[in-house]
mmCIF file of C-alpha atoms and ligand atoms in Angstrom:
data_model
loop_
_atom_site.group_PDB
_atom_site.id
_atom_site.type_symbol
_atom_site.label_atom_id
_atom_site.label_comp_id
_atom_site.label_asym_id
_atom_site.label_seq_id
_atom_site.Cartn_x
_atom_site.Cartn_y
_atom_site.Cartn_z
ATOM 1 C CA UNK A 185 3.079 -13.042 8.035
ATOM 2 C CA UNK A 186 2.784 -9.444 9.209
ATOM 3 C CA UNK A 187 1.506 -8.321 11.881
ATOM 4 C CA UNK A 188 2.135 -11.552 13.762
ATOM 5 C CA UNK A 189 4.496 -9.673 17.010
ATOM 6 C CA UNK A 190 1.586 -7.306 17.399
ATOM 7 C CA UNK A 191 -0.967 -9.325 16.781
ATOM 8 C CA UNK A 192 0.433 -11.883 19.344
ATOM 9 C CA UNK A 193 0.719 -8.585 22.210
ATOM 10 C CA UNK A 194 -2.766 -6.710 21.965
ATOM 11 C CA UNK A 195 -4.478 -10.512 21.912
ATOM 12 C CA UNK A 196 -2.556 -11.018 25.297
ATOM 13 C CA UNK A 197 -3.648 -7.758 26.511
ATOM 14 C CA UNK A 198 -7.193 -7.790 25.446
ATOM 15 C CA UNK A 199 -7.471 -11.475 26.688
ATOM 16 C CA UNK A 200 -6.871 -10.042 30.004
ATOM 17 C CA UNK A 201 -9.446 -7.133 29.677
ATOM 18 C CA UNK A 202 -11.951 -9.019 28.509
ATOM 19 C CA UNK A 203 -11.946 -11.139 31.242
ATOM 20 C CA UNK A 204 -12.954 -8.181 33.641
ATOM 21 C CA UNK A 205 -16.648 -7.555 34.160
ATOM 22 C CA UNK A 206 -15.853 -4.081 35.860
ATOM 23 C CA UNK A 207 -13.345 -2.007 34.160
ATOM 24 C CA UNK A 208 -11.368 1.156 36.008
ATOM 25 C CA UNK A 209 -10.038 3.798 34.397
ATOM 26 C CA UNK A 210 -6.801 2.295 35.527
ATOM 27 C CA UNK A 211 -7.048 -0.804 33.498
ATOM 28 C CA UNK A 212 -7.774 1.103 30.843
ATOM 29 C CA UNK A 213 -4.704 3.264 31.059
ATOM 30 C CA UNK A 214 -2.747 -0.180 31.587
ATOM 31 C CA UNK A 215 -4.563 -1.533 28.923
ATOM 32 C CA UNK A 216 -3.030 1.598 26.491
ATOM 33 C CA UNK A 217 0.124 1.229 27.607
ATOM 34 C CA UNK A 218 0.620 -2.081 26.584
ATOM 35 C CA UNK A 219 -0.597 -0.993 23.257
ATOM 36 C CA UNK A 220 1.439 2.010 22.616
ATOM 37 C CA UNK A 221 4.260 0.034 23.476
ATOM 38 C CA UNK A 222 3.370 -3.246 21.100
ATOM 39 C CA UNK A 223 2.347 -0.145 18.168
ATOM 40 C CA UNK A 224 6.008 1.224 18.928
ATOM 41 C CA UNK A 225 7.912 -2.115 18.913
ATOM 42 C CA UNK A 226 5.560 -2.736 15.457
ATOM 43 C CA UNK A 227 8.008 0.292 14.098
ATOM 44 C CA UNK A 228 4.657 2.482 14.218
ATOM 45 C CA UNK A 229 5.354 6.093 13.519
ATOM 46 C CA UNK A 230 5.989 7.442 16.962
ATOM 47 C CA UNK A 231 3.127 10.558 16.681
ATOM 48 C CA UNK A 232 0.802 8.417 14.934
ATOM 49 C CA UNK A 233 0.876 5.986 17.861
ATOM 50 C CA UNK A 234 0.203 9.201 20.362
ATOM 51 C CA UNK A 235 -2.650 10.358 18.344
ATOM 52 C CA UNK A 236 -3.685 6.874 17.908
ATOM 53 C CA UNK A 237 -3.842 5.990 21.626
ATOM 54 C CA UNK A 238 -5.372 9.431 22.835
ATOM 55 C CA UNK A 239 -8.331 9.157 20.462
ATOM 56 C CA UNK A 240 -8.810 5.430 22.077
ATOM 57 C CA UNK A 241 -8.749 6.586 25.647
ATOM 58 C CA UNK A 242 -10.769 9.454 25.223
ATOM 59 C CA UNK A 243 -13.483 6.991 23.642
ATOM 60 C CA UNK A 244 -12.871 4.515 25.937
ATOM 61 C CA UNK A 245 -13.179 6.456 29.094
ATOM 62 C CA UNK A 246 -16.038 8.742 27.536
ATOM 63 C CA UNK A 247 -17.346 5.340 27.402
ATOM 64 C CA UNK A 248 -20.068 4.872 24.008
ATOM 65 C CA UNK A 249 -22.096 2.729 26.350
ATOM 66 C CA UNK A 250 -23.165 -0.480 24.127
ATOM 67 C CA UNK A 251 -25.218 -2.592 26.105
ATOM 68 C CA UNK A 252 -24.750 -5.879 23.969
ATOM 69 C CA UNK A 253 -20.552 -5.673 25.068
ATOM 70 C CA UNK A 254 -18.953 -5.772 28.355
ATOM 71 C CA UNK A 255 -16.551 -2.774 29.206
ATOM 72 C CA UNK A 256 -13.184 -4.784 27.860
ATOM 73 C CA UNK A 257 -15.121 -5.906 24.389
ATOM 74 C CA UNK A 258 -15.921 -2.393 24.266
ATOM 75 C CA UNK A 259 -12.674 -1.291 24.246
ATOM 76 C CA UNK A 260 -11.570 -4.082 21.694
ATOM 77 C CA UNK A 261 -14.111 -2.681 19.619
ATOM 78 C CA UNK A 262 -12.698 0.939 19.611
ATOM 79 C CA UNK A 263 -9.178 -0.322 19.595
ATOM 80 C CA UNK A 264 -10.812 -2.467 16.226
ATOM 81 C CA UNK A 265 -12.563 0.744 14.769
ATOM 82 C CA UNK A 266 -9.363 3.449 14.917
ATOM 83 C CA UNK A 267 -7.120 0.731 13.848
ATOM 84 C CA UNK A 268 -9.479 0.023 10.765
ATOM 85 C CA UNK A 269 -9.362 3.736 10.423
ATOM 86 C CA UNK A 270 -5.895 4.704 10.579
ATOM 87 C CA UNK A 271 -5.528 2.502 7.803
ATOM 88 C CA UNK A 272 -7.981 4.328 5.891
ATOM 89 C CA UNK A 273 -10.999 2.721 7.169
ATOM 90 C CA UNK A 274 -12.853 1.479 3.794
ATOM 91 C CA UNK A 275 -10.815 -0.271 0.774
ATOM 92 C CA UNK A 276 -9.940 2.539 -1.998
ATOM 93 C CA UNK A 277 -10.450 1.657 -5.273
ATOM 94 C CA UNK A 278 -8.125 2.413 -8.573
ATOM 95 C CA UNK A 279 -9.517 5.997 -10.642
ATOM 96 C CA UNK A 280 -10.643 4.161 -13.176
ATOM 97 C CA UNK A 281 -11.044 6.847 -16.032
ATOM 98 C CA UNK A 282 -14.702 6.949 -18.428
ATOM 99 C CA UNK A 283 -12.631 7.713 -21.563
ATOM 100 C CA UNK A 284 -10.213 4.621 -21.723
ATOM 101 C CA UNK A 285 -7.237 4.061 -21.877
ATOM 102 C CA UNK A 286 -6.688 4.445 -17.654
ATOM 103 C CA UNK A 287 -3.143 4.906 -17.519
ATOM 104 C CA UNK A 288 -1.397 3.958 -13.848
ATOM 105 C CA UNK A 289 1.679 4.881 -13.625
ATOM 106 C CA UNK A 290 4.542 2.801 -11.172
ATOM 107 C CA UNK A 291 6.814 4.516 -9.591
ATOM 108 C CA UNK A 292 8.909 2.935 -6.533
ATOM 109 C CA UNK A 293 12.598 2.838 -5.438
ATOM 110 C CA UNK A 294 14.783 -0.147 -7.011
ATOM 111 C CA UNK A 295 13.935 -3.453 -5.236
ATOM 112 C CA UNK A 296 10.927 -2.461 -3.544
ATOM 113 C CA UNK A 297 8.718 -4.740 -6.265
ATOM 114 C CA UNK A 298 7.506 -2.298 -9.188
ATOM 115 C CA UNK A 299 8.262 -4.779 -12.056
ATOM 116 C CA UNK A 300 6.569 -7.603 -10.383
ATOM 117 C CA UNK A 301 3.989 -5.839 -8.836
ATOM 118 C CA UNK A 302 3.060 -4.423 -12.767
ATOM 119 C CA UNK A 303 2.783 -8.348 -13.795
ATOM 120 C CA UNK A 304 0.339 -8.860 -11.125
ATOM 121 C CA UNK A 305 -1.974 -5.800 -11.462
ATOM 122 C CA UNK A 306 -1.778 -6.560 -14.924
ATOM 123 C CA UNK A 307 -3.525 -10.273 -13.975
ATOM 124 C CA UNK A 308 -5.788 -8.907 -11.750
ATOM 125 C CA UNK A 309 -6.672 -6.257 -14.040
ATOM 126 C CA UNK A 310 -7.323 -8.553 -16.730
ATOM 127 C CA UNK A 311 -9.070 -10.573 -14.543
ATOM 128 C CA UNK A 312 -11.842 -7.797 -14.152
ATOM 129 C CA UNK A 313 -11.938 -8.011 -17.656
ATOM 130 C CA UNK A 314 -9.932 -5.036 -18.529
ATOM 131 C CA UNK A 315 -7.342 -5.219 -21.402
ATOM 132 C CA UNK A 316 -4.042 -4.021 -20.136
ATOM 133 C CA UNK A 317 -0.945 -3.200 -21.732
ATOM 134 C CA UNK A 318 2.097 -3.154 -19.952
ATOM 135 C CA UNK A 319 4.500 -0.280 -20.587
ATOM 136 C CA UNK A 320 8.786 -1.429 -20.043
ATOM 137 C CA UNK A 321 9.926 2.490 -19.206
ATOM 138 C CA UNK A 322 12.696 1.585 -16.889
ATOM 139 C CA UNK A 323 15.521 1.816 -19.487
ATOM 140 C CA UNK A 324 18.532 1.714 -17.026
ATOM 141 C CA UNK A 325 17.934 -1.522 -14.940
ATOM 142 C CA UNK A 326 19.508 -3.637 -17.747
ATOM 143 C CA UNK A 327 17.057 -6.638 -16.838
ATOM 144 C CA UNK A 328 13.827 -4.393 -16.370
ATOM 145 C CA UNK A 329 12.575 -4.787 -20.031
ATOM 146 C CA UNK A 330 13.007 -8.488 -20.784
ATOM 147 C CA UNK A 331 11.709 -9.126 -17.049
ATOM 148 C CA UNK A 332 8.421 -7.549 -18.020
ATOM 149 C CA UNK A 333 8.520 -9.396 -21.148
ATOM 150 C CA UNK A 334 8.337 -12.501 -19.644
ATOM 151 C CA UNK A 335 5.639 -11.852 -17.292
ATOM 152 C CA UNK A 336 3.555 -10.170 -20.149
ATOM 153 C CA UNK A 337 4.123 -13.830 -22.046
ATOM 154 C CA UNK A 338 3.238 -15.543 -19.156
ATOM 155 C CA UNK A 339 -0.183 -13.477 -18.665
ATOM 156 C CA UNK A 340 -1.038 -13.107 -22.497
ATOM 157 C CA UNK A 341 -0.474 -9.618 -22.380
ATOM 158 C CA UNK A 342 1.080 -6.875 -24.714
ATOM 159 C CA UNK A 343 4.055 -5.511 -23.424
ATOM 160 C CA UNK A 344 5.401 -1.707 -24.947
ATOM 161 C CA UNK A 345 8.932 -1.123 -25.593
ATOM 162 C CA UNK A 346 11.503 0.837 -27.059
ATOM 163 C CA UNK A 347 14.110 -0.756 -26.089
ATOM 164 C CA UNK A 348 16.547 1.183 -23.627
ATOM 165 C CA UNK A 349 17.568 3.734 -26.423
ATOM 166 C CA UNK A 350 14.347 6.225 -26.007
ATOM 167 C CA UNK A 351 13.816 8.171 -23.439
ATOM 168 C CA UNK A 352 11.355 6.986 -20.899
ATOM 169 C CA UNK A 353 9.247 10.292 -21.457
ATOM 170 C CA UNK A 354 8.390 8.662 -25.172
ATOM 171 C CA UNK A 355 7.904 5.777 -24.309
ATOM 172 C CA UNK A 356 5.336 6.711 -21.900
ATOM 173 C CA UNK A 357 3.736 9.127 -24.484
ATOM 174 C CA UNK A 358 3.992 6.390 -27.714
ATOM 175 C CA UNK A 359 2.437 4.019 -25.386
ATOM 176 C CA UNK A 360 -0.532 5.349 -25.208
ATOM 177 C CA UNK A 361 -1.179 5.310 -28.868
ATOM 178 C CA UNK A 362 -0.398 2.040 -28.774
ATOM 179 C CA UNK A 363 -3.027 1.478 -26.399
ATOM 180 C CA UNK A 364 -5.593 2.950 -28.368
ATOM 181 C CA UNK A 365 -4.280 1.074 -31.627
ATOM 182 C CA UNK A 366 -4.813 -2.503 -29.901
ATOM 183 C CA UNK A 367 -7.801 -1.069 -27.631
ATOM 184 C CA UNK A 368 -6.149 -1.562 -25.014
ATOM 185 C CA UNK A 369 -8.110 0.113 -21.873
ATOM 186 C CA UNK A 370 -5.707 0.307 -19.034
ATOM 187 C CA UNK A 371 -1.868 1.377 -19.583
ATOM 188 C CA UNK A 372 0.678 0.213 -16.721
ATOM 189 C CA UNK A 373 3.872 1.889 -16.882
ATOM 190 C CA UNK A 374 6.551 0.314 -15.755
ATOM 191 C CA UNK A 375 8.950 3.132 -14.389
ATOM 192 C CA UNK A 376 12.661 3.331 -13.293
ATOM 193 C CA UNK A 377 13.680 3.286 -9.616
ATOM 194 C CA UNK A 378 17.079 4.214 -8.251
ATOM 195 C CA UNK A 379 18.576 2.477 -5.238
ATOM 196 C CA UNK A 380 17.996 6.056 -3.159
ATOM 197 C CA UNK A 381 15.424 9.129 -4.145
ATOM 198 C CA UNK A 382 17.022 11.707 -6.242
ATOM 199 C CA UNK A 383 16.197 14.829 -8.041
ATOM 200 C CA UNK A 384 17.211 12.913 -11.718
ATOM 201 C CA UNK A 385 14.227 10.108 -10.897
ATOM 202 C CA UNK A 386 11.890 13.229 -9.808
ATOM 203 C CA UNK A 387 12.756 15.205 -12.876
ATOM 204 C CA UNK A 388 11.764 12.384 -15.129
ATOM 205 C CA UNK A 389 9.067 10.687 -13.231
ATOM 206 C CA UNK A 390 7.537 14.274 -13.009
ATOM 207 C CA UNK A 391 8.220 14.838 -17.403
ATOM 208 C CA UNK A 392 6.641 11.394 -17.448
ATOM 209 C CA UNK A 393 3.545 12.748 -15.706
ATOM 210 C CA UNK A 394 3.275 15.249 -17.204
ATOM 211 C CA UNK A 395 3.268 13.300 -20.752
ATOM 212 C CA UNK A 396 1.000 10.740 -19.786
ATOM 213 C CA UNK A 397 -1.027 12.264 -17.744
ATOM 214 C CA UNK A 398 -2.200 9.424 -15.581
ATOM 215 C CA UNK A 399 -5.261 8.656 -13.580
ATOM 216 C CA UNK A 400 -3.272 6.831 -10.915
ATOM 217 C CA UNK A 401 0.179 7.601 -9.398
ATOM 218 C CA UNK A 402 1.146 4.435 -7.182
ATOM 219 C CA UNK A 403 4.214 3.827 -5.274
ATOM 220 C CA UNK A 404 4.872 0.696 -4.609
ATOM 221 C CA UNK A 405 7.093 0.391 -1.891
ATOM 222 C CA UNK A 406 8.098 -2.687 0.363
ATOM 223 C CA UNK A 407 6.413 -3.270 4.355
ATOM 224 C CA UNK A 408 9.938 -4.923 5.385
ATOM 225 C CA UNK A 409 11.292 -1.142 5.232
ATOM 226 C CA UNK A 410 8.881 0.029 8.002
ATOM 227 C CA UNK A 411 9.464 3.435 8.777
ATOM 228 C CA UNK A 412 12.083 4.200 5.434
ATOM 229 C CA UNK A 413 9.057 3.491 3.357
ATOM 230 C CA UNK A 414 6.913 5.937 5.199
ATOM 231 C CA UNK A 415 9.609 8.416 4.348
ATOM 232 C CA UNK A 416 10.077 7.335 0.734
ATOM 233 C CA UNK A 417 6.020 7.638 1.066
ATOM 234 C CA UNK A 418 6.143 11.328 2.177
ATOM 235 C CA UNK A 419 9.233 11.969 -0.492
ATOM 236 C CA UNK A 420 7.493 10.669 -4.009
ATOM 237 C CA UNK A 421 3.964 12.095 -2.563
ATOM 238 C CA UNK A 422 5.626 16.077 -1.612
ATOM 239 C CA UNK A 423 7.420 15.548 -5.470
ATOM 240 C CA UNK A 424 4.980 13.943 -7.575
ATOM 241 C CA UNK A 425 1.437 13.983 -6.023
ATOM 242 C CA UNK A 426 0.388 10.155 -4.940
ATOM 243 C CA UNK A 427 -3.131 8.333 -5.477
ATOM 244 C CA UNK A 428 -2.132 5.565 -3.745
ATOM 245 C CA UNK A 429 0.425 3.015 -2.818
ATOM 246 C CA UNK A 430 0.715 -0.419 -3.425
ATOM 247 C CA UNK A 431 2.534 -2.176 -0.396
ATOM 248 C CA UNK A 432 4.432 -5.149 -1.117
ATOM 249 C CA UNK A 433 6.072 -8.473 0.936
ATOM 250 C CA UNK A 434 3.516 -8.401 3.418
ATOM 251 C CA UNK A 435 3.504 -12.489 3.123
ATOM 252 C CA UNK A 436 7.127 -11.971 5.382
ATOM 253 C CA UNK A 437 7.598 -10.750 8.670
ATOM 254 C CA UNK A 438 7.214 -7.133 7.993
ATOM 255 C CA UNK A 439 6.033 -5.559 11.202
ATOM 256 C CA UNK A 440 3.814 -4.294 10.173
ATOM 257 C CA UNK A 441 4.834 -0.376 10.468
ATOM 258 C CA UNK A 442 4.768 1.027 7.515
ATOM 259 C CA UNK A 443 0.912 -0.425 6.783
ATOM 260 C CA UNK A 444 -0.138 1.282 9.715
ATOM 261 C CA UNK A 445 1.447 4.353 9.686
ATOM 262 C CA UNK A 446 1.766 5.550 5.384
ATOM 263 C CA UNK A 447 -2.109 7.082 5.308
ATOM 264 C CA UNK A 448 -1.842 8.844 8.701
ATOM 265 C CA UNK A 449 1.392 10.367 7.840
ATOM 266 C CA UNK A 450 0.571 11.001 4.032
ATOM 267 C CA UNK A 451 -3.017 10.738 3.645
ATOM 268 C CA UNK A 452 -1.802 8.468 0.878
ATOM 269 C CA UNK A 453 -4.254 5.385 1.074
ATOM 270 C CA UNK A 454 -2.924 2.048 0.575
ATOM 271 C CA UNK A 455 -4.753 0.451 -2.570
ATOM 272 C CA UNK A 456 -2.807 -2.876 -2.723
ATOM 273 C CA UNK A 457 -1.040 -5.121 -0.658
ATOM 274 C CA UNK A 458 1.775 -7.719 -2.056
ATOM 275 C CA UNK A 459 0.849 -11.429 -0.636
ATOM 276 C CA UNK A 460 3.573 -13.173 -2.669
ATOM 277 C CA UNK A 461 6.157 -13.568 -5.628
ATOM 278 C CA UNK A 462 3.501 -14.831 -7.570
ATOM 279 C CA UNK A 463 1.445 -13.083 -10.332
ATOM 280 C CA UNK A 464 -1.667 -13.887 -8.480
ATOM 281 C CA UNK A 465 -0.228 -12.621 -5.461
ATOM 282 C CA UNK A 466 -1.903 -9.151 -5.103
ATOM 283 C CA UNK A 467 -4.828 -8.251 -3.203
ATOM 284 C CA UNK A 468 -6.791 -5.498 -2.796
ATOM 285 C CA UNK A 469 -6.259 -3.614 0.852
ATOM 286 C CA UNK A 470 -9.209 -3.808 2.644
ATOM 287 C CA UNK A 471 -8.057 -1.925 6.287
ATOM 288 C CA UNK A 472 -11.179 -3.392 8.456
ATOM 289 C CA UNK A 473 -9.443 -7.249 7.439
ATOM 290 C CA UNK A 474 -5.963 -6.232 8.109
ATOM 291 C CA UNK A 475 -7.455 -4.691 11.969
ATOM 292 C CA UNK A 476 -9.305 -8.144 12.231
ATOM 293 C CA UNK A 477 -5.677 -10.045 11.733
ATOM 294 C CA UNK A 478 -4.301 -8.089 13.675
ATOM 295 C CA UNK A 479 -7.222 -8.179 16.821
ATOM 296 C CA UNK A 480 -7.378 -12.139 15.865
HETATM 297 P P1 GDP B 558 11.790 -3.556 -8.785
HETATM 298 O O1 GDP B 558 13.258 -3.315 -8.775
HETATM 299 O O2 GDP B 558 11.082 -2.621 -7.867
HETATM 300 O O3 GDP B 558 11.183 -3.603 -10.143
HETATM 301 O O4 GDP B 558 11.599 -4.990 -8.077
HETATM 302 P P2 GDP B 558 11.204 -6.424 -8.665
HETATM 303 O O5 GDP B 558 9.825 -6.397 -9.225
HETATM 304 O O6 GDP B 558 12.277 -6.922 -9.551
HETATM 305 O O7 GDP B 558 11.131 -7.261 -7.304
HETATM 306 C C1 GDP B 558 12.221 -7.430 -6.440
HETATM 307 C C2 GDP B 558 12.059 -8.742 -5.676
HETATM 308 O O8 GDP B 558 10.959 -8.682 -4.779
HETATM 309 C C3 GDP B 558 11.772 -9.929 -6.589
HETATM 310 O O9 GDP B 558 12.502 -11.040 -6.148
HETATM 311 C C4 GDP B 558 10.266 -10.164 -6.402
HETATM 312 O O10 GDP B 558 9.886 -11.502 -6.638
HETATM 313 C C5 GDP B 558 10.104 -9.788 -4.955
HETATM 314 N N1 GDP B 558 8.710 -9.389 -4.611
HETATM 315 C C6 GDP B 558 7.940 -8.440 -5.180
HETATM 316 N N2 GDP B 558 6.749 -8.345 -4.563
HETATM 317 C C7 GDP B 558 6.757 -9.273 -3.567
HETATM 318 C C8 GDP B 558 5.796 -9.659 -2.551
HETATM 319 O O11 GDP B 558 4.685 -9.137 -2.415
HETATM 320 N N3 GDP B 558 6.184 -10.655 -1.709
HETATM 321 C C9 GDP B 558 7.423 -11.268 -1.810
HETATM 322 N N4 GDP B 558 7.699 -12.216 -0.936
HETATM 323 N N5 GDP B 558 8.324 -10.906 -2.723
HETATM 324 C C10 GDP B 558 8.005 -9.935 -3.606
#
């Protein structure tokens, strides 16, 4: 599970502190260093863990004074708060629109889960009782179509398509008529990735856009990629304009880098995280939970 290496280092640390009744300012600085080291062996981004750890000293040594903690819990507690924070401190929800159809649109690099991950907002969608329809717009991966085909059967839900003949800018567009045909009230599009970012996927991600005008640009990107997906992150947001991302695979061993650095270095909030291969396997991200895990 993510998370676990870091989890397993600031416990150890904080253990320690805890047991203190007095704390220095030197075990607080020892205290930090141990941190910024387990944040930078968790593949956090290197200024996020500077600007992470100075806001944490200057709390902790300005010292809130909170008679109900000792001195180490109160430092836990700070550590808890700015973690909770730097990954966007409350859970954000999807835009959902007041004129139905919301359309989402996926976008995402090959690989990193956007097929799947349409599936399962799809369920958990429909589980709100919304009425999705799934949009197949990835007309190059030759699989993409039928594999969103199958997990619309699975989930009784309509899945769009051209086929692979039209380009993915109608498909977007026709599939919103569609929507409104079968009153259908949330559109997922399904979009192509490419194996690297290039200015062909920007062009027609951004005529796609621009077509469909969605409510919610996600990227859906994969935690095992640590700092690469912060990049890919920062790449899609500077060409496209990002409402969230959805972070998948954080049931492995991801690190647990990428969750905690994407909003500081974007200001992209993370809306979703992927638990699992299965089509109930997405969660909202709720950032005070994931700084519990972590703080054990
Ligand atoms: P796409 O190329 O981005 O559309 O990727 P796919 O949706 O085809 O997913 C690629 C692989 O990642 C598949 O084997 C999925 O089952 C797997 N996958 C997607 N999301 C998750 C997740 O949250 N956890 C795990 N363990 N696997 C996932």
């Amino acid at each position: 599970m993510v998370f676990e290496g870091l989890a397993d280092k600031l416990q150890d640390t904080f253990k320690r502190l805890r047991g203190r009744g007095k704390l220095s300012e030197t075990d607080v600085s020892e205290a930090l260093r141990e941190v910024r080291m387990a944040l930078l062996e968790a593949d956090v981004n290197f200024k996020v863990v500077k600007d992470f750890v100075s806001r944490v000293k200057e709390r902790a040594i300005g010292q809130e004074v909170m008679d109900s903690l000792t001195p180490g819990q109160q430092v836990v507690k700070i550590v808890y708060d700015e973690l909770a924070a730097l990954m966007g401190g409350t859970q954000s929800r999807l835009n959902i629109s007041s004129r139905p159809p919301t359309v989402i649109m996926l976008v995402g690099l090959q690989g990193a889960g956007k097929t799947t991950t349409a599936g399962k907002l799809a369920n958990l969608l429909q589980r709100q009782n919304k009425r999705p329809l799934l949009v197949a717009a990835d007309v190059y991966r030759p699989a993409a179509i039928k594999q969103l085909q199958v997990l619309g059967q699975q989930l009784d839900i309509p899945v769009f398509t051209l086929g692979d003949q039209e380009s993915p800018v109608t498909i977007a567009q026709k599939s919103i008529d569609q929507a409104n045909a079968l009153l259908r009230d949330v559109v997922i599009i399904d979009t192509a990735g490419r194996l690297h970012i290039n200015e062909e996927l920007m062009q027609e991600l951004r005529l796609i856009k621009g077509q469909a005008k969605p409510h919610e640009i996600l990227l859906v990107v994969d935690a095992m990629t640590g700092q690469d997906a912060v990049g890919v992150a920062e790449a899609f947001n500077g060409q496209l304009g990002l409402d969230g991302v959805i972070l998948t695979k954080l049931d492995g061993d991801a690190r647990g880098g990428a969750a905690l650095s994407i909003k500081a270095v974007t200001g992209c909030p993370i809306k979703f995280a992927g638990m699992g291969e299965k089509l109930d396997a997405l969660e909202p991200f709720y950032p005070d939970r994931m700084a519990s895990r972590i703080l054990g």
